[in-house]
Amino acid sequence: MMTATSRLQKLVLLRPGEGRALLWAAAYFFFLLMALYLLRPVREAFGIARGADKLPWLMTGTMVVMLLVNPLYAALVSRMQRRRFIPLVSHFFAANLLVLAALFFWLPEHGGTTLGYVFYIWLSIFNLFVVSVFWSLMADVFTEDQGKRLFGMISMGGTLGAVVGAAVTEALSSGSLGVKFEPAALMLTAVIGLELAVLCMSRLGRMFHLSEASDAGQQAREPGPDFKAGFKAIMASRYLQAICLYMLLFTVTTTFLYLFQGEIVAKTFATGAERTAAFARLDLWVNVLTLCTQLLITSRLIRTIGVAGVLLVLPILTTLGFGALALWPSFAMLAFVQVLRRGIHYAVDRPAREILYIPLGPEEKYKSKAFIDTFVFRGGDFLGVWAPAFFSALAVPVSLAALACAGGWVTVAARLGRMVRRRSPAVVSSPASAGRVEFIKEHT
């Protein structure tokens, strides 16, 4: 008779010795996204305090700050070992939250719109950096085969954290629990989540011997001293350039869909309460689809059609979705496209995209990846949010531009997939794989 453990192993494609690593990684992501989703509603409220028309300028400011922060982060990575700079990133942002909470509490009128805009830009940087560093570590300590089997379940930990964080924020902000938290209190609560994430990261790091800095194999897996190495790697690698284009087009198409959503929801629902309820329904079904897919489909889909095949799923779905919205611009069609696209992105596309970095070296994982996940991502936001004005000046329909971007994304995904197929044998002999193979032997 199949035991509960064997049923779980069959469900999540878990192999002997991988259980503890999976749980600590999922818990790390859970607390990280819980902290983030405690703060997201606060950011959104600050962002529209003086009108939604200020959002393009806030996104532009975010991109400028991101450009300044990236070299500083690369310099930090170049001077410190992984076991030090990974928790330091979370500690740094936790300290920022303490300062912001103090300013919000002590300044007249809680700092006004200025402090709100500062927080908006800060959180837009925080959320990308901490998640990028998390996935850099995952790509570093797990093998490609483990990534295909386990990254979906690790992502599920983050999804659960996002659900819990959003629910806690709603309960604490609305006063339904008998006490109503101000933003400063939510910031302090998020600090606890960040520190719990660091605790989980430390336990995971000890399992993979990240603390053994004197070991020659571990030293070979540390990023080097050149803080420009990550950017140089992107300039020299067509593979990384293809990942940049993939990320850029994903973000641009996401922004286009966000704009379509605003137009359709505004036409469909008359009051703010109705619109809020509509957005809440969308978020609910996105989370339901994401959790079900991560639990039952993600690992099997990646192993069946491969990372190259999975990379095509979201671009093709987006192209079909934009076409459907152009023909039937209704809320029902919007809901179908948004829920399916966002659910597939969180459950399938994001884990597959993180697997792309597993065969690479530490410079690419901790420097190039951070640049792509932060500056390139926000660059896509910048292009997407200003694109309607540009295309309107050229008398080009935004729906046509969105279809063209989605079609270009399909082409880039197909090219990146061909590169993945050519690179996949390298993971067996890459220096970065040595420590992970040793881990498998020790824990099997």
Coordinates of C-alpha atoms in Angstrom, one line a residue:
M1 CA 0.0 0.0 0.0
M2 CA 1.3 3.5 -0.9
T3 CA 2.2 5.5 2.1
A4 CA 1.4 9.2 2.6
T5 CA 5.1 10.1 2.0
S6 CA 5.3 8.0 -1.2
R7 CA 2.0 9.6 -2.5
L8 CA 3.5 13.1 -1.8
Q9 CA 6.7 12.2 -3.6
K10 CA 4.7 11.0 -6.6
L11 CA 2.6 14.1 -6.6
V12 CA 5.5 16.6 -6.5
L13 CA 8.1 14.4 -8.3
L14 CA 10.2 14.5 -5.1
R15 CA 13.2 12.2 -4.8
P16 CA 14.8 10.9 -1.6
G17 CA 16.8 13.5 0.3
E18 CA 15.2 16.5 -1.4
G19 CA 12.3 17.0 1.1
R20 CA 14.1 19.3 3.6
A21 CA 15.7 21.5 0.9
L22 CA 12.3 21.9 -0.9
L23 CA 10.5 22.9 2.4
W24 CA 13.2 25.4 3.4
A25 CA 13.2 26.9 -0.1
A26 CA 9.4 27.1 -0.2
A27 CA 9.3 28.7 3.3
Y28 CA 12.0 31.2 2.3
F29 CA 9.8 32.3 -0.7
F30 CA 6.7 32.2 1.4
F31 CA 7.9 34.8 3.9
L32 CA 9.5 36.9 1.2
L33 CA 6.3 37.3 -0.8
M34 CA 4.2 37.6 2.4
A35 CA 6.3 40.6 3.3
L36 CA 5.9 42.0 -0.2
Y37 CA 2.2 41.6 -0.4
L38 CA 1.8 43.2 3.0
L39 CA 3.1 46.3 1.4
R40 CA 1.8 46.3 -2.2
P41 CA -1.7 47.8 -1.3
V42 CA 0.1 50.6 0.6
R43 CA 2.2 51.3 -2.5
E44 CA -0.9 51.4 -4.8
A45 CA -2.7 53.8 -2.5
F46 CA 0.3 56.1 -2.3
G47 CA 0.8 55.9 -6.1
I48 CA -2.7 57.3 -6.9
A49 CA -2.9 59.8 -4.0
R50 CA -2.8 62.7 -6.5
G51 CA -4.3 60.9 -9.5
A52 CA -3.4 57.9 -11.7
D53 CA -1.9 60.3 -14.2
K54 CA 1.2 60.4 -12.0
L55 CA 2.0 56.7 -12.4
P56 CA 4.0 57.1 -15.7
W57 CA 6.2 59.6 -13.9
L58 CA 6.6 57.3 -10.9
M59 CA 7.6 54.4 -13.2
T60 CA 10.1 56.7 -14.9
G61 CA 11.6 57.7 -11.6
T62 CA 11.7 54.0 -10.6
M63 CA 13.7 53.2 -13.7
V64 CA 16.2 56.0 -13.1
V65 CA 16.7 55.0 -9.5
M66 CA 17.1 51.3 -10.6
L67 CA 19.9 52.4 -13.0
L68 CA 21.7 54.0 -10.1
V69 CA 21.2 51.1 -7.7
N70 CA 22.3 48.3 -10.0
P71 CA 26.0 49.2 -10.0
L72 CA 25.9 49.5 -6.2
Y73 CA 24.4 46.0 -5.9
A74 CA 26.9 44.6 -8.3
A75 CA 29.7 46.2 -6.3
L76 CA 28.3 44.5 -3.1
V77 CA 28.1 41.1 -4.8
S78 CA 31.7 41.5 -6.0
R79 CA 33.1 42.2 -2.6
M80 CA 31.1 39.7 -0.4
Q81 CA 30.5 36.0 -0.4
R82 CA 27.0 34.6 -1.1
R83 CA 26.5 33.5 2.5
R84 CA 26.9 37.2 3.5
F85 CA 25.4 39.3 0.7
I86 CA 22.2 37.3 0.3
P87 CA 20.9 37.8 3.8
L88 CA 22.4 41.4 3.8
V89 CA 20.0 42.4 1.0
S90 CA 17.0 41.4 3.1
H91 CA 18.5 43.1 6.2
F92 CA 19.2 46.3 4.3
F93 CA 15.6 46.5 3.0
A94 CA 14.3 45.6 6.5
A95 CA 16.3 48.6 7.9
N96 CA 14.8 50.8 5.2
L97 CA 11.4 49.8 6.3
L98 CA 12.1 50.7 9.9
V99 CA 13.3 54.2 8.7
L100 CA 10.2 54.6 6.5
A101 CA 7.9 53.5 9.3
A102 CA 9.5 56.0 11.7
L103 CA 9.1 58.8 9.1
F104 CA 5.5 58.0 8.4
F105 CA 4.8 57.9 12.1
W106 CA 6.6 61.1 13.1
L107 CA 6.4 63.5 10.1
P108 CA 3.4 65.9 9.9
E109 CA 0.6 64.5 7.9
H110 CA 2.5 61.2 7.7
G111 CA 5.0 62.7 5.3
G112 CA 2.4 63.7 2.8
T113 CA 2.5 62.8 -0.9
T114 CA 6.3 63.1 -1.1
L115 CA 6.9 60.3 1.4
G116 CA 4.2 58.3 -0.4
Y117 CA 6.0 58.6 -3.7
V118 CA 9.3 57.8 -2.1
F119 CA 7.7 54.6 -0.7
Y120 CA 6.2 53.8 -4.1
I121 CA 9.6 53.9 -5.9
W122 CA 11.3 52.1 -3.0
L123 CA 8.9 49.2 -3.0
S124 CA 9.1 49.0 -6.8
I125 CA 12.9 48.4 -6.4
F126 CA 12.6 46.2 -3.3
N127 CA 10.2 43.7 -4.8
L128 CA 12.4 43.0 -7.8
F129 CA 15.7 42.8 -6.0
V130 CA 14.7 40.4 -3.2
V131 CA 12.9 38.1 -5.6
S132 CA 15.8 38.2 -8.1
V133 CA 18.3 37.3 -5.3
F134 CA 16.0 34.5 -4.2
W135 CA 15.9 32.9 -7.6
S136 CA 19.6 33.4 -8.1
L137 CA 20.2 31.3 -5.0
M138 CA 17.7 28.6 -6.3
A139 CA 19.5 28.5 -9.6
D140 CA 22.8 28.2 -7.8
V141 CA 22.0 25.3 -5.4
F142 CA 19.6 23.1 -7.4
T143 CA 20.5 21.2 -10.6
E144 CA 18.6 21.6 -13.8
D145 CA 16.7 18.3 -13.3
Q146 CA 15.7 19.4 -9.8
G147 CA 14.7 22.8 -11.1
K148 CA 12.3 21.2 -13.6
R149 CA 10.8 19.0 -10.8
L150 CA 10.9 21.4 -7.8
F151 CA 10.7 25.0 -8.9
G152 CA 6.9 24.8 -9.4
M153 CA 6.5 23.6 -5.8
I154 CA 8.9 26.3 -4.6
S155 CA 6.9 28.9 -6.5
M156 CA 3.8 27.5 -4.7
G157 CA 5.3 28.5 -1.4
G158 CA 5.6 32.1 -2.8
T159 CA 2.0 32.0 -4.0
L160 CA 0.7 31.0 -0.6
G161 CA 2.8 33.8 1.0
A162 CA 1.3 36.3 -1.4
V163 CA -2.2 35.1 -0.5
V164 CA -1.5 35.3 3.2
G165 CA 0.1 38.7 3.0
A166 CA -2.7 40.2 1.0
A167 CA -5.3 38.7 3.3
V168 CA -3.5 40.0 6.4
T169 CA -3.2 43.5 4.9
E170 CA -6.9 43.6 4.1
A171 CA -7.9 42.4 7.6
L172 CA -5.5 44.7 9.4
S173 CA -6.3 47.8 7.2
S174 CA -10.1 47.3 7.3
G175 CA -10.3 46.9 11.0
S176 CA -12.3 43.6 10.7
L177 CA -10.1 42.1 13.4
G178 CA -11.0 44.8 15.9
V179 CA -7.8 46.9 15.3
K180 CA -7.0 49.0 12.3
F181 CA -3.3 49.1 11.3
E182 CA -1.8 52.2 9.7
P183 CA 0.8 51.8 6.9
A184 CA 3.7 52.2 9.5
A185 CA 2.4 49.1 11.4
L186 CA 2.2 47.2 8.1
M187 CA 5.8 48.1 7.4
L188 CA 6.9 46.8 10.8
T189 CA 5.0 43.6 10.2
A190 CA 6.7 43.2 6.9
V191 CA 10.1 43.5 8.6
I192 CA 9.2 40.3 10.6
G193 CA 8.5 38.5 7.4
L194 CA 11.8 39.5 5.9
E195 CA 13.8 38.4 8.9
L196 CA 11.9 35.0 8.9
A197 CA 12.9 34.7 5.2
V198 CA 16.6 35.2 6.2
L199 CA 16.3 32.5 8.8
C200 CA 15.0 30.0 6.2
M201 CA 17.7 31.1 3.8
S202 CA 20.3 30.4 6.4
R203 CA 19.0 26.9 7.1
L204 CA 19.0 26.2 3.3
G205 CA 22.5 27.7 3.0
R206 CA 23.8 25.3 5.7
M207 CA 22.3 22.4 3.8
F208 CA 24.3 23.3 0.7
H209 CA 27.4 24.3 2.6
L210 CA 27.4 27.9 1.6
S211 CA 29.2 28.7 4.9
E212 CA 32.3 26.7 4.0
A213 CA 34.1 29.6 2.3
S214 CA 37.5 27.9 2.5
D215 CA 36.4 25.0 0.3
A216 CA 37.9 25.4 -3.3
G217 CA 34.7 24.3 -5.0
Q218 CA 32.7 26.8 -3.0
Q219 CA 35.2 29.6 -3.9
A220 CA 34.8 28.8 -7.6
R221 CA 31.1 29.4 -7.3
E222 CA 31.4 32.8 -5.7
P223 CA 31.0 35.9 -7.9
G224 CA 34.3 37.6 -8.9
P225 CA 35.6 41.0 -7.9
D226 CA 34.6 42.9 -11.2
F227 CA 31.3 44.7 -10.5
K228 CA 30.9 45.2 -14.2
A229 CA 31.2 41.5 -15.0
G230 CA 27.4 41.0 -15.2
F231 CA 26.9 43.7 -17.7
K232 CA 29.9 42.6 -19.7
A233 CA 28.5 39.1 -19.8
I234 CA 25.2 40.3 -21.2
M235 CA 27.1 42.3 -23.9
A236 CA 29.1 39.2 -24.9
S237 CA 26.3 36.6 -24.7
R238 CA 23.5 36.2 -27.2
Y239 CA 21.9 33.8 -24.8
L240 CA 21.6 36.5 -22.1
Q241 CA 20.6 39.1 -24.7
A242 CA 17.8 36.8 -25.7
I243 CA 16.7 36.5 -22.1
C244 CA 16.8 40.3 -21.9
L245 CA 14.5 40.6 -24.9
Y246 CA 12.2 37.9 -23.5
M247 CA 11.9 39.8 -20.3
L248 CA 11.4 43.2 -22.0
L249 CA 8.6 42.0 -24.2
F250 CA 6.9 40.2 -21.3
T251 CA 6.8 43.4 -19.4
V252 CA 5.7 45.6 -22.3
T253 CA 2.8 43.3 -23.1
T254 CA 1.9 43.1 -19.5
T255 CA 1.6 46.9 -19.4
F256 CA -0.5 46.9 -22.6
L257 CA -2.9 44.4 -21.0
Y258 CA -3.0 46.5 -17.9
L259 CA -4.1 49.5 -20.0
F260 CA -6.7 47.5 -21.8
Q261 CA -8.0 46.3 -18.4
G262 CA -8.4 49.9 -17.2
E263 CA -10.4 50.9 -20.2
I264 CA -12.7 47.8 -20.2
V265 CA -13.3 47.9 -16.4
A266 CA -14.1 51.7 -16.5
K267 CA -16.6 51.1 -19.3
T268 CA -18.2 48.0 -17.7
F269 CA -18.6 49.1 -14.0
A270 CA -19.9 52.5 -12.9
T271 CA -18.8 52.8 -9.3
G272 CA -15.5 52.4 -7.5
A273 CA -16.9 49.7 -5.3
E274 CA -18.0 47.6 -8.3
R275 CA -14.5 48.0 -9.9
T276 CA -12.8 47.0 -6.7
A277 CA -14.9 43.9 -6.5
A278 CA -14.1 43.1 -10.1
F279 CA -10.4 43.3 -9.5
A280 CA -10.8 41.2 -6.3
R281 CA -12.5 38.5 -8.4
L282 CA -9.7 38.5 -10.9
D283 CA -7.1 38.2 -8.2
L284 CA -9.0 35.3 -6.5
W285 CA -9.2 33.3 -9.7
V286 CA -5.6 34.0 -10.6
N287 CA -4.5 32.6 -7.2
V288 CA -6.7 29.6 -7.6
L289 CA -5.4 28.8 -11.0
T290 CA -1.8 29.4 -10.0
L291 CA -2.0 27.1 -7.0
C292 CA -3.7 24.3 -8.8
T293 CA -1.3 24.5 -11.7
Q294 CA 1.8 24.6 -9.5
L295 CA 0.6 21.6 -7.5
L296 CA -0.5 19.4 -10.4
I297 CA 0.9 20.6 -13.7
T298 CA 4.0 22.7 -13.6
S299 CA 6.7 20.1 -13.0
R300 CA 5.1 17.6 -15.3
L301 CA 4.7 20.2 -18.1
I302 CA 8.3 21.3 -17.9
R303 CA 9.6 17.8 -17.9
T304 CA 7.3 16.8 -20.8
I305 CA 7.7 19.6 -23.3
G306 CA 11.0 21.0 -21.8
V307 CA 11.9 24.5 -20.9
A308 CA 12.1 25.5 -24.5
G309 CA 8.5 24.4 -25.1
V310 CA 7.3 26.1 -21.9
L311 CA 8.9 29.4 -22.9
L312 CA 6.5 29.6 -25.9
V313 CA 3.3 29.0 -23.9
L314 CA 2.9 32.5 -22.5
P315 CA 3.9 34.5 -25.7
I316 CA 1.5 32.4 -27.8
L317 CA -1.3 32.8 -25.2
T318 CA -0.7 36.5 -25.0
T319 CA -0.9 36.9 -28.8
L320 CA -4.2 35.0 -28.9
G321 CA -5.5 37.0 -26.0
F322 CA -4.7 40.4 -27.6
G323 CA -6.5 39.2 -30.8
A324 CA -9.5 38.0 -28.8
L325 CA -9.7 41.4 -26.9
A326 CA -9.5 43.3 -30.2
L327 CA -12.5 41.3 -31.5
W328 CA -14.5 41.1 -28.2
P329 CA -13.4 43.8 -25.8
S330 CA -15.7 42.7 -23.0
F331 CA -15.0 42.2 -19.3
A332 CA -15.7 38.4 -19.6
M333 CA -13.0 38.1 -22.3
L334 CA -10.7 40.4 -20.3
A335 CA -11.2 38.2 -17.2
F336 CA -10.5 35.0 -19.1
V337 CA -7.3 36.4 -20.7
Q338 CA -6.0 38.0 -17.5
V339 CA -6.6 35.0 -15.2
L340 CA -5.2 32.5 -17.7
R341 CA -2.2 34.7 -18.5
R342 CA -1.3 35.7 -15.0
G343 CA -1.9 32.2 -13.6
I344 CA 0.3 30.6 -16.3
H345 CA 3.0 33.2 -15.8
Y346 CA 3.3 32.6 -12.0
A347 CA 2.9 28.9 -12.2
V348 CA 4.8 27.9 -15.3
D349 CA 6.6 30.7 -17.1
R350 CA 8.4 32.1 -14.1
P351 CA 9.9 28.7 -12.9
A352 CA 10.9 27.9 -16.5
R353 CA 12.6 31.3 -16.9
E354 CA 14.6 30.7 -13.7
I355 CA 15.8 27.4 -14.9
L356 CA 17.6 29.3 -17.8
Y357 CA 20.2 30.5 -15.3
I358 CA 21.1 27.1 -13.8
P359 CA 23.9 26.2 -16.3
L360 CA 25.5 29.6 -16.0
G361 CA 28.3 30.8 -13.7
P362 CA 28.1 33.0 -10.6
E363 CA 28.7 36.2 -12.4
E364 CA 25.6 35.6 -14.6
K365 CA 23.5 34.3 -11.8
Y366 CA 24.1 37.1 -9.3
K367 CA 25.0 40.1 -11.5
S368 CA 23.6 39.7 -15.0
K369 CA 20.4 38.2 -13.6
A370 CA 19.8 41.1 -11.2
F371 CA 20.3 43.6 -14.0
I372 CA 17.8 41.8 -16.2
D373 CA 15.2 41.2 -13.4
T374 CA 15.3 44.8 -12.2
F375 CA 16.5 47.4 -14.8
V376 CA 15.3 45.5 -17.9
F377 CA 12.0 44.7 -16.2
R378 CA 11.4 48.3 -15.2
G379 CA 12.5 49.4 -18.7
G380 CA 9.7 47.4 -20.1
D381 CA 7.3 49.2 -17.7
F382 CA 8.7 52.5 -18.9
L383 CA 8.2 51.6 -22.6
G384 CA 4.8 50.1 -22.0
V385 CA 3.3 53.0 -20.0
W386 CA 4.5 55.7 -22.5
A387 CA 3.7 53.7 -25.6
P388 CA 0.0 54.7 -26.0
A389 CA 1.0 58.4 -26.3
F390 CA 3.6 57.5 -28.9
F391 CA 1.4 55.3 -31.0
S392 CA -1.5 57.8 -30.8
A393 CA 0.8 60.5 -32.2
L394 CA 1.6 58.1 -35.1
A395 CA -2.2 57.3 -35.5
V396 CA -1.3 53.6 -34.9
P397 CA -4.0 51.6 -32.9
V398 CA -2.6 50.4 -29.5
S399 CA -4.2 47.0 -30.1
L400 CA -2.2 46.6 -33.3
A401 CA 1.0 47.6 -31.5
A402 CA 0.2 45.1 -28.7
L403 CA -0.3 42.3 -31.3
A404 CA 3.0 43.2 -32.9
C405 CA 4.9 43.1 -29.6
A406 CA 3.3 39.8 -28.7
G407 CA 4.2 38.3 -32.1
G408 CA 7.8 39.5 -31.6
W409 CA 7.8 37.9 -28.2
V410 CA 6.9 34.5 -29.8
T411 CA 9.8 34.9 -32.2
V412 CA 12.2 35.7 -29.3
A413 CA 10.9 32.8 -27.2
A414 CA 11.4 30.3 -30.1
R415 CA 15.0 31.6 -30.6
L416 CA 15.7 31.4 -26.9
G417 CA 14.3 27.8 -26.8
R418 CA 16.7 26.7 -29.6
M419 CA 19.6 28.1 -27.5
V420 CA 18.3 26.2 -24.4
R421 CA 18.3 22.9 -26.4
R422 CA 21.9 23.6 -27.5
R423 CA 23.1 24.6 -24.0
S424 CA 21.4 21.8 -21.9
P425 CA 24.3 19.3 -22.1
A426 CA 26.6 21.9 -20.5
V427 CA 24.9 21.7 -17.2
V428 CA 26.3 18.2 -16.6
S429 CA 29.9 19.4 -16.7
S430 CA 29.6 23.0 -15.6
P431 CA 31.7 24.0 -12.5
A432 CA 28.6 25.4 -10.8
S433 CA 27.1 21.9 -10.8
A434 CA 29.7 20.3 -8.7
G435 CA 28.4 21.4 -5.3
R436 CA 24.9 20.4 -6.3
V437 CA 25.9 16.9 -7.4
E438 CA 27.7 16.5 -4.1
F439 CA 24.5 17.5 -2.3
I440 CA 22.5 14.9 -4.1
K441 CA 25.0 12.2 -3.2
E442 CA 25.1 13.2 0.5
H443 CA 21.3 13.5 0.9
T444 CA 20.1 10.4 -1.1

